[in-house]
Short mmCIF file of C-alpha atoms and ligand atoms in Angstrom, two decimals:
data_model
loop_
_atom_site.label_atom_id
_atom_site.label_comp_id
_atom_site.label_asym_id
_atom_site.label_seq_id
_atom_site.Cartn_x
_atom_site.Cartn_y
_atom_site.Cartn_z
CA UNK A 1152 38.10 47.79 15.01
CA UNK A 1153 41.45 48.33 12.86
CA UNK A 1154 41.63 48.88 9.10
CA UNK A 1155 44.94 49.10 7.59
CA UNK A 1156 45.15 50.65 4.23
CA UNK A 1157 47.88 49.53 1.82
CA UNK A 1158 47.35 52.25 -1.05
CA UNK A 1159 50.26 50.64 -3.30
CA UNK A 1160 51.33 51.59 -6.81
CA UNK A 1161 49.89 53.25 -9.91
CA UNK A 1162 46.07 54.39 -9.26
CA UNK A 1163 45.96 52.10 -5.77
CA UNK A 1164 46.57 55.43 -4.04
CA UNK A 1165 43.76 57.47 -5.38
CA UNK A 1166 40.99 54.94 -5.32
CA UNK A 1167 41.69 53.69 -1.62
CA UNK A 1168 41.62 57.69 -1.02
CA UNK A 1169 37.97 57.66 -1.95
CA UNK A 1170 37.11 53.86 -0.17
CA UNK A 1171 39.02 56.46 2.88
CA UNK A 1172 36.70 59.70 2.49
CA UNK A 1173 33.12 56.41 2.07
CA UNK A 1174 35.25 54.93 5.80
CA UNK A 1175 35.45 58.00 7.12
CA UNK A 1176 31.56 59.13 6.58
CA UNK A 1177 31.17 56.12 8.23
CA UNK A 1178 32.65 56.90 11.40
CA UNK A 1179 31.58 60.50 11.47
CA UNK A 1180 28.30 58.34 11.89
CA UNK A 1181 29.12 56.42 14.73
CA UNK A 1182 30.85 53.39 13.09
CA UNK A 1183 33.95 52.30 15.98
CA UNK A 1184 36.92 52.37 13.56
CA UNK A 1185 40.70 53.42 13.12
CA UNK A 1186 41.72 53.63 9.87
CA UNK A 1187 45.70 53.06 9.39
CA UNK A 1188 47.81 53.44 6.91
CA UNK A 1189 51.60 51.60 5.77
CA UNK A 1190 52.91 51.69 2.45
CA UNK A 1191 53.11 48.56 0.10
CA UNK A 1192 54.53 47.39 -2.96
CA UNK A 1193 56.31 49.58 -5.38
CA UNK A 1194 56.22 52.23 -2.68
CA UNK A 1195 57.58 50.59 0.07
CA UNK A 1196 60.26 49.21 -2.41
CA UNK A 1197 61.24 53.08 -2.90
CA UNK A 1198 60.91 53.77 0.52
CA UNK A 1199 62.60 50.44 2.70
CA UNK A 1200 63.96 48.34 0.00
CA UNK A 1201 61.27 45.77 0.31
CA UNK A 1202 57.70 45.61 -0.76
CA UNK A 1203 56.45 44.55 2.54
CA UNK A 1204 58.12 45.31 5.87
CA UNK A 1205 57.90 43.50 8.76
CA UNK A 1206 56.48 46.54 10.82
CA UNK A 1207 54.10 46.42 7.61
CA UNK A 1208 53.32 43.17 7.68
CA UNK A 1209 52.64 43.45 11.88
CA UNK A 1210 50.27 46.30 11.86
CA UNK A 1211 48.29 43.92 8.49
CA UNK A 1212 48.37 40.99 11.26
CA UNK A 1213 46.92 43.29 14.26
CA UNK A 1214 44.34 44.87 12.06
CA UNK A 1215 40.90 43.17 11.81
CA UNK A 1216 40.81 44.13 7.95
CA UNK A 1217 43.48 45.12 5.57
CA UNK A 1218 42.53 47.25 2.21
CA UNK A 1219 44.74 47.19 -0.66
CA UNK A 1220 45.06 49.68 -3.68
CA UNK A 1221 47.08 48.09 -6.09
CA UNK A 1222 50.88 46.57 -6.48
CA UNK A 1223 53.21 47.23 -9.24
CA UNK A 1224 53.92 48.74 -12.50
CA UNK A 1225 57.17 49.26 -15.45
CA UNK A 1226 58.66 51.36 -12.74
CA UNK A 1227 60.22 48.11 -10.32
CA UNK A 1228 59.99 46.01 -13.58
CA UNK A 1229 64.04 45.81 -13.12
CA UNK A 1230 64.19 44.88 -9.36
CA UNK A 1231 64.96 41.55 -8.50
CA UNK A 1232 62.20 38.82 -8.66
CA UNK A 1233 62.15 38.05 -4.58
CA UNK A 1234 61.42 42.09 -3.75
CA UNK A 1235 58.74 42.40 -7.00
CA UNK A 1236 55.88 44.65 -5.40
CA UNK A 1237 53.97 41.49 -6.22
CA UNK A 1238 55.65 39.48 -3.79
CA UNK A 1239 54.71 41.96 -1.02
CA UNK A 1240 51.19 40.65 -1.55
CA UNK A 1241 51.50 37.00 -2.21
CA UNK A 1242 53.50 37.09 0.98
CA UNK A 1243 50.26 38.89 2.98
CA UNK A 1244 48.10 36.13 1.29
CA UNK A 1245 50.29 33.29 2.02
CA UNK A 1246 51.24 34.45 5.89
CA UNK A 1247 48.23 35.10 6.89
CA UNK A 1248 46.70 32.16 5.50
CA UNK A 1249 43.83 34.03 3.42
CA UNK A 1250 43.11 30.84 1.47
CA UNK A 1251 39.53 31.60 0.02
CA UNK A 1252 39.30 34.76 -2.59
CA UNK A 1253 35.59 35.97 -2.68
CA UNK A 1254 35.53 37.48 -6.33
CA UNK A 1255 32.07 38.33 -7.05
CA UNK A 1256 30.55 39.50 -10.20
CA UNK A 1257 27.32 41.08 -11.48
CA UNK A 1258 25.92 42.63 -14.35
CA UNK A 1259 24.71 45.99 -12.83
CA UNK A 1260 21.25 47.10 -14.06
CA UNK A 1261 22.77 50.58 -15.25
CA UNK A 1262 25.57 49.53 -16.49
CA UNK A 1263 24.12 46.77 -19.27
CA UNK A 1264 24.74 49.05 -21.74
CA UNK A 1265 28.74 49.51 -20.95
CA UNK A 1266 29.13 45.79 -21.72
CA UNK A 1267 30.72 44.70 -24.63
CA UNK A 1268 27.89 42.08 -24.78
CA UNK A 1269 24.68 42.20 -25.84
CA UNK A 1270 22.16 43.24 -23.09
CA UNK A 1271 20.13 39.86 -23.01
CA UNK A 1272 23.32 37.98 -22.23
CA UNK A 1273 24.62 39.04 -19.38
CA UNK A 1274 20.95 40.83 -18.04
CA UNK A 1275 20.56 39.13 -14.72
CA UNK A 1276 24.72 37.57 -14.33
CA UNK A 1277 25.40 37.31 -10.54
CA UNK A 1278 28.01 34.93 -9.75
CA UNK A 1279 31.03 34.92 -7.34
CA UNK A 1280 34.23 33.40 -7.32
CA UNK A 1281 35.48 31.18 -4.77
CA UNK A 1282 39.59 31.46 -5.97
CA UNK A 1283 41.98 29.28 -3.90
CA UNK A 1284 45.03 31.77 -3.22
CA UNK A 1285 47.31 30.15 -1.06
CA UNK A 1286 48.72 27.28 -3.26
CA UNK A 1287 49.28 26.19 -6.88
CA UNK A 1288 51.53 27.42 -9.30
CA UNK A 1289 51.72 30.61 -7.45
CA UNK A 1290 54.00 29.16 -4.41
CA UNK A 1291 54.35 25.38 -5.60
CA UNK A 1292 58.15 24.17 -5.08
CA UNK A 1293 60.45 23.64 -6.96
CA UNK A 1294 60.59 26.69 -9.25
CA UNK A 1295 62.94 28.45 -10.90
CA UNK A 1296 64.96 29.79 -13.52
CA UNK A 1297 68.07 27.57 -14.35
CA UNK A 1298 70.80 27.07 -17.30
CA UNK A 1299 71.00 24.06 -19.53
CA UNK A 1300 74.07 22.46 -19.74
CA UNK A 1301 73.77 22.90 -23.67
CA UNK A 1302 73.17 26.08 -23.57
CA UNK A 1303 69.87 27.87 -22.97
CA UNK A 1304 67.37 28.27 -19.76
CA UNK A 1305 65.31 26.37 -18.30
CA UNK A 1306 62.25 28.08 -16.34
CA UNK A 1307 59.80 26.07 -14.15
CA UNK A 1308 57.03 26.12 -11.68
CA UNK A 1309 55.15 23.44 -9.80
CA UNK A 1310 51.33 22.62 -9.61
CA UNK A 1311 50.62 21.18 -6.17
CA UNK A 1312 47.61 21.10 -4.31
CA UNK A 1313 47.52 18.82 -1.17
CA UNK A 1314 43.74 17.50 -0.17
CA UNK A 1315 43.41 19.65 3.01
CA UNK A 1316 44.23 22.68 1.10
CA UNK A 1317 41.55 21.25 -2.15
CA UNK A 1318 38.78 20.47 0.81
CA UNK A 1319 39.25 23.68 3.00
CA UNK A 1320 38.20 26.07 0.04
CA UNK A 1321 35.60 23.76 -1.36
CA UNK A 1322 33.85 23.55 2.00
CA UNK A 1323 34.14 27.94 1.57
CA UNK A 1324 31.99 27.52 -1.98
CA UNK A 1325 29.98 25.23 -0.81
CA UNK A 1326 28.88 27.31 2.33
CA UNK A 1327 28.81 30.63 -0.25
CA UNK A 1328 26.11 29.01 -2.25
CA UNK A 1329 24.26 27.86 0.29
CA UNK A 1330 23.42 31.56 1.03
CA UNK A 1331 22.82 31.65 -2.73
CA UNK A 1332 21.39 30.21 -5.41
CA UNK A 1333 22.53 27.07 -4.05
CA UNK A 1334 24.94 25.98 -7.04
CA UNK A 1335 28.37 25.01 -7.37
CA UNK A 1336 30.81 24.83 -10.46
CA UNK A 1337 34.44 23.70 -10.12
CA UNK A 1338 36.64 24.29 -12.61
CA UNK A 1339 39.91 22.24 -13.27
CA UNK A 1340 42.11 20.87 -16.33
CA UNK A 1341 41.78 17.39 -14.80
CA UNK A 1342 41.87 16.08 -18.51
CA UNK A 1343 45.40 16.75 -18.69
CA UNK A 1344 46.71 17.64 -14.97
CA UNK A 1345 47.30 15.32 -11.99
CA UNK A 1346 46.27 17.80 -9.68
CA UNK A 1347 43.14 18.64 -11.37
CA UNK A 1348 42.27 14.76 -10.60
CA UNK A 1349 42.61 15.17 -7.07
CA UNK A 1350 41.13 18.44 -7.38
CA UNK A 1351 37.82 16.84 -8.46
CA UNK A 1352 37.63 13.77 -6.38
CA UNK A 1353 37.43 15.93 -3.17
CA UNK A 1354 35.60 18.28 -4.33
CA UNK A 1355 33.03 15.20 -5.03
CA UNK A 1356 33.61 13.52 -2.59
CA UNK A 1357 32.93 16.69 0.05
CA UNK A 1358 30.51 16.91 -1.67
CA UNK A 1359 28.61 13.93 -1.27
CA UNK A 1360 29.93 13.68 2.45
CA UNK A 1361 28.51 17.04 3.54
CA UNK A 1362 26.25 19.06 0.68
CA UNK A 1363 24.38 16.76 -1.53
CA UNK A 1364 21.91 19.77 -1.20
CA UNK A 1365 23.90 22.31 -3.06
CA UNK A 1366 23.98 21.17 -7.02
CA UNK A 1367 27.40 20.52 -8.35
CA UNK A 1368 29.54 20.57 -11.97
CA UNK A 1369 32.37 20.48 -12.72
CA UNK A 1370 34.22 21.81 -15.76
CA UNK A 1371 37.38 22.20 -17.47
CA UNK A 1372 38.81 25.66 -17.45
CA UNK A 1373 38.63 25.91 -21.04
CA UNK A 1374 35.43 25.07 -21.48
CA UNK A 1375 34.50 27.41 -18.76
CA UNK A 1376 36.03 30.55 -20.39
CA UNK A 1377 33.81 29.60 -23.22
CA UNK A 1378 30.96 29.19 -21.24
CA UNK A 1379 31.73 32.15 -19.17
CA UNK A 1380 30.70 34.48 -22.22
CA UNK A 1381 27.97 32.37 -23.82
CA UNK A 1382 25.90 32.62 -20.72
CA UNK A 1383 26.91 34.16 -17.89
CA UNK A 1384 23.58 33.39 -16.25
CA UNK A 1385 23.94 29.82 -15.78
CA UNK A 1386 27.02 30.25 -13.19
CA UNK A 1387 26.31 30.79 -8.92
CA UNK A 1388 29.68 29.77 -7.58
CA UNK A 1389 32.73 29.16 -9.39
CA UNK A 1390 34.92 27.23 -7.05
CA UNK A 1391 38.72 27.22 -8.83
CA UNK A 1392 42.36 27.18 -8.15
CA UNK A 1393 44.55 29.94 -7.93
CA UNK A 1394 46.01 30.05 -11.65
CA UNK A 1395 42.97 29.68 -13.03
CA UNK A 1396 40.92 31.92 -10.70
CA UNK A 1397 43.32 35.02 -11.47
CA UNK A 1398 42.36 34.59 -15.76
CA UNK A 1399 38.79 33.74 -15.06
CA UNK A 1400 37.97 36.39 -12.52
CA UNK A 1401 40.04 39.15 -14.99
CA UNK A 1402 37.76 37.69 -18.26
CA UNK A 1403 34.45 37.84 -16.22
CA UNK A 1404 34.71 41.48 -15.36
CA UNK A 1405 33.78 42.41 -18.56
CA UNK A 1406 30.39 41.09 -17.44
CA UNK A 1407 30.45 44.07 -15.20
CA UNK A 1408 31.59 46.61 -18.03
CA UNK A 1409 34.97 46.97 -16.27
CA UNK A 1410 37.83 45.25 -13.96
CA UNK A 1411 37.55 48.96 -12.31
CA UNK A 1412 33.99 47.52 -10.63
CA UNK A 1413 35.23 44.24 -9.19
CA UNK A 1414 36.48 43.93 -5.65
CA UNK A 1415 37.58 41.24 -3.89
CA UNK A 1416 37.77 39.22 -0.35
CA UNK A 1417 40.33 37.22 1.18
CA UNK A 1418 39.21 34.84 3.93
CA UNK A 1419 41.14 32.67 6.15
CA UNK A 1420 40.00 30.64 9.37
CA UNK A 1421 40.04 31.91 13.21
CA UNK A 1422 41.19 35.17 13.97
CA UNK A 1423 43.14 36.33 10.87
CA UNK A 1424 42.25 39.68 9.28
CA UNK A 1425 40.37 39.65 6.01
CA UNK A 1426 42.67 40.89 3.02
CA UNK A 1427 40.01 43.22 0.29
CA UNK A 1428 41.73 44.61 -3.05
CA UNK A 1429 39.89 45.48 -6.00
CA UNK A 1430 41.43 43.00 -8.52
CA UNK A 1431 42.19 45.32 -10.76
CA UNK A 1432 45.87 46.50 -11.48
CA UNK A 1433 48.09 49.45 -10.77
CA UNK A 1434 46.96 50.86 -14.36
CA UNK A 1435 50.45 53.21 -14.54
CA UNK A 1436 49.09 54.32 -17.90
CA UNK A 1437 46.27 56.84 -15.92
CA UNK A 1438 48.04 56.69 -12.81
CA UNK A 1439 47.90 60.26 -11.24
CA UNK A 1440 45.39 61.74 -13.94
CA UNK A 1441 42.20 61.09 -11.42
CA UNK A 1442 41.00 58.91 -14.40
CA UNK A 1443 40.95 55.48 -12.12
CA UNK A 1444 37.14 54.34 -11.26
CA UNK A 1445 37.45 53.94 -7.29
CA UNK A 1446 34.20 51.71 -7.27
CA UNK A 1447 36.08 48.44 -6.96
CA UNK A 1448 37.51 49.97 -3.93
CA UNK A 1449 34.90 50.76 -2.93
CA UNK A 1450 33.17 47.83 -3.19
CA UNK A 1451 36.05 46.18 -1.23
CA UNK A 1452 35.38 47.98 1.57
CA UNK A 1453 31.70 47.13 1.33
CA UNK A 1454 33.00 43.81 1.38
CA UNK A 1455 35.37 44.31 4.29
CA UNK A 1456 32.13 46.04 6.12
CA UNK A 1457 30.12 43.09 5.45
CA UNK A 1458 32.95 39.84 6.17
CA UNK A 1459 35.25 41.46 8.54
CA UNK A 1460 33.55 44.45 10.52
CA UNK A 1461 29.73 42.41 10.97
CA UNK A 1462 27.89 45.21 9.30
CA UNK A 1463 26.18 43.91 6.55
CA UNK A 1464 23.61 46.86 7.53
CA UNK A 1465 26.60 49.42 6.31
CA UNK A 1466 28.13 47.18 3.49
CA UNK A 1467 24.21 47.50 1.69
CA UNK A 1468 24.35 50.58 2.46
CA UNK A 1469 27.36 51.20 0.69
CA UNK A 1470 26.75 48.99 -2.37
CA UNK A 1471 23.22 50.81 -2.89
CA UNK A 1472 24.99 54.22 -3.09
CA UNK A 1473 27.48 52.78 -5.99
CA UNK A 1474 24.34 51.81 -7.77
CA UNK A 1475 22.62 54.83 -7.33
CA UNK A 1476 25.86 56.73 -8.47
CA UNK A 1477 25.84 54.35 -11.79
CA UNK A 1478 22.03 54.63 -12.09
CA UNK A 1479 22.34 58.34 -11.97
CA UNK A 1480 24.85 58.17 -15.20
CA UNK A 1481 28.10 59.08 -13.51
CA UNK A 1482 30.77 56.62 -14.96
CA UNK A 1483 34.57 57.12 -14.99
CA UNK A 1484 36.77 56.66 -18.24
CA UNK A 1485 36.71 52.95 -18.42
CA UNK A 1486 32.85 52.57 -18.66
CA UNK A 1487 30.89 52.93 -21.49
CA UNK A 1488 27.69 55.00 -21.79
CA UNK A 1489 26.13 57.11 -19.06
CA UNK A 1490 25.20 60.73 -19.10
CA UNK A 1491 27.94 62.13 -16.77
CA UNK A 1492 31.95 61.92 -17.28
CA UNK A 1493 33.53 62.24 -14.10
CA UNK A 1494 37.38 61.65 -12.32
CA UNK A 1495 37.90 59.36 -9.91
CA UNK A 1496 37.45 61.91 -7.02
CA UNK A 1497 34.49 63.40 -8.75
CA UNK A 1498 32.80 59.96 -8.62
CA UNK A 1499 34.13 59.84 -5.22
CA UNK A 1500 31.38 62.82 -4.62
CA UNK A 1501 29.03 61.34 -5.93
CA UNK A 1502 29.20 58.29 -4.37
CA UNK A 1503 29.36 59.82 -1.49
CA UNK A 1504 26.23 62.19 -2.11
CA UNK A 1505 23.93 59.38 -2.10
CA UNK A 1506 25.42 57.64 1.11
CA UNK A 1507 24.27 60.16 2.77
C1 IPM B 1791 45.09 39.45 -8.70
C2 IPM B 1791 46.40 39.93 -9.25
C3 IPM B 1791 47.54 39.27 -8.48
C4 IPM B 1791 47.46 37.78 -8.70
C5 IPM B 1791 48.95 39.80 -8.80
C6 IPM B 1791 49.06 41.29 -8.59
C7 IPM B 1791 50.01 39.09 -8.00
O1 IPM B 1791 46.47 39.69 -10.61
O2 IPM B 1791 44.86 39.62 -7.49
O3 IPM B 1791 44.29 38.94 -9.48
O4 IPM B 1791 47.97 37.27 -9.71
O5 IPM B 1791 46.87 37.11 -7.86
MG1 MG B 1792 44.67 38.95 -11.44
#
């Protein structure tokens, strides 16, 4: 089996260094893996002119998982909007058809404390996003940046989700929560957007055709950030587009204590590798200070053990000795609490200490 790592920009480098050293204990243990390596973003805009180069974008399509640091930062905030490190990604996402985004979030036992909620509220949160990332407002034609004959711009982007695209990721959430808690909430603005109507009817009507057993809402996005931080407990599966997955997912972290403990899936159908970034940024502002938490890489490749590689044996494995690493108070910078202060390679050590 192939991994291909894409460190990226800002801390993306030193956190998929330590999901590297957890890979590489892995192997040392018998686990069949090459681990690659190509750069991305920012860095391969410094390096080839383009955030994603076709050799690049090969060795992602002949690997059976790709892992992803981070794209971006002030640095290539001047370079022209087709070669944004951004677009390296989108095009990885959009290519390779990785059309469901597993985002999942929890309220870690030892980390209730580094919430800025109180305890009883998010005690118990486990849900996971089911984000649609291969449509919307993200790649909807036309868009564009264009002058007025009057003077003035006019900027624009187009909503558009077709029912195959709606039906294919519902039928992803759907399946998720039967393997969970069995409940599904989608979230739309179909008060106010056309595609939010259409977005609803198939996601009811799939419903009713093939998983009457799984409970299903449905609410606006709005009302769902709301709801979001009243009580986190009520959600399972939080089926959503792509615009409003990327604001939800970010908001929900805080459930967590920190976007540095989220990581991240992307699923397509057949054959395609599985794309896993932790969905936090580049982070420029500690970039290089070994201040980034690596756990959401971490994480990632737990996730890319247990969707891509079939070893949901390993992927526990890994995920118990993050907890164990929190439980035992080490916590980088951007968590609250805990008895030990540690770097990003320091909780690298630790992490992998208790792997074993
Ligand atoms: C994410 C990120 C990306 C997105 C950016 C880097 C293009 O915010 O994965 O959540 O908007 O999808
Ligand atoms: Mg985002």
């Amino acid at each position: 089996m192939k991994l291909l790592l894409l460190p990226g920009d800002g801390i993306g480098p030193e956190v998929t260094a330590v999901a590297r050293a957890v890979a590489e204990r892995l192997i040392s243990q018998g686990l069949a893996l090459d681990i690659e390596e190509a750069a991305f973003g920012g860095a391969s805009i410094d390096a080839h002119g383009t955030p994603l180069t076709d050799a690049a974008f090969a060795q992602a399509r002949a690997a059976d998982a790709v892992l992803m640091g981070a794209v971006g930062g002030p640095k290539w905030a001047g370079v022209p909007r087709t070669v944004r490190p951004e677009r390296g990604l989108l095009r990885l996402r959009r290519e390779l058809e990785l059309f469901a985004n597993l985002r999942p979030v929890r309220c870690w036992p030892a980390l209730e404390d580094a919430t800025p909620y109180k305890p009883q509220t998010v005690r118990g949160a486990d849900l996971v996003f089911v984000r649609e990332l291969t449509g919307g407002v993200y790649f909807g034609e036309p868009r564009g940046i264009e002058p007025l004959p009057g003077g003035g711009r006019r900027g624009f982007d187009t909503q558009v989700y077709t029912s195959a695209e709606i039906v294919r990721v519902a039928r992803a959430a759907f399946r998720l929560a039967e393997t969970r808690r069995g409940k599904v909430t989608s979230v739309d603005k179909a008060n106010v957007m056309e595609s939010g109507v259409l977005w609803r009817e198939e996601v009811t009507a799939l419903h009713a055709a093939e998983f009457a057993h799984v409970a299903l809402d449905h609410m606006y996005a709005d009302a769902c950030a709301m709801a979001l931080t009243r009580r986190p407990t009520d959600f399972d599966v939080i089926l959503t587009d792509n615009l409003f997955g990327d604001v939800l997912s970010d908001a929900a972290a805080m459930i967590a204590g920190s976007l540095g403990m989220l990581p991240s899936a992307a699923l397509g159908i057949g054959p395609t590798p599985g794309l896993y970034e932790p969905i936090h940024g580049s982070a420029p502002e500690i970039a290089g200070q070994d201040a980034a938490n690596p756990c959401a890489a971490v994480l990632s490749l737990a996730m890319a053990l247990r969707h891509s590689f079939g070893r949901a044996d390993l992927a526990a494995r890994v995920e118990a000795a993050v907890e164990a690493t929190l439980t035992h108070g080490f916590r980088t910078s951007d968590l609250a609490g805990g008895s030990r202060r540690v770097g990003t390679a320091a909780m690298g050590t630790a992490i992998l200490e208790r792997l074993g």
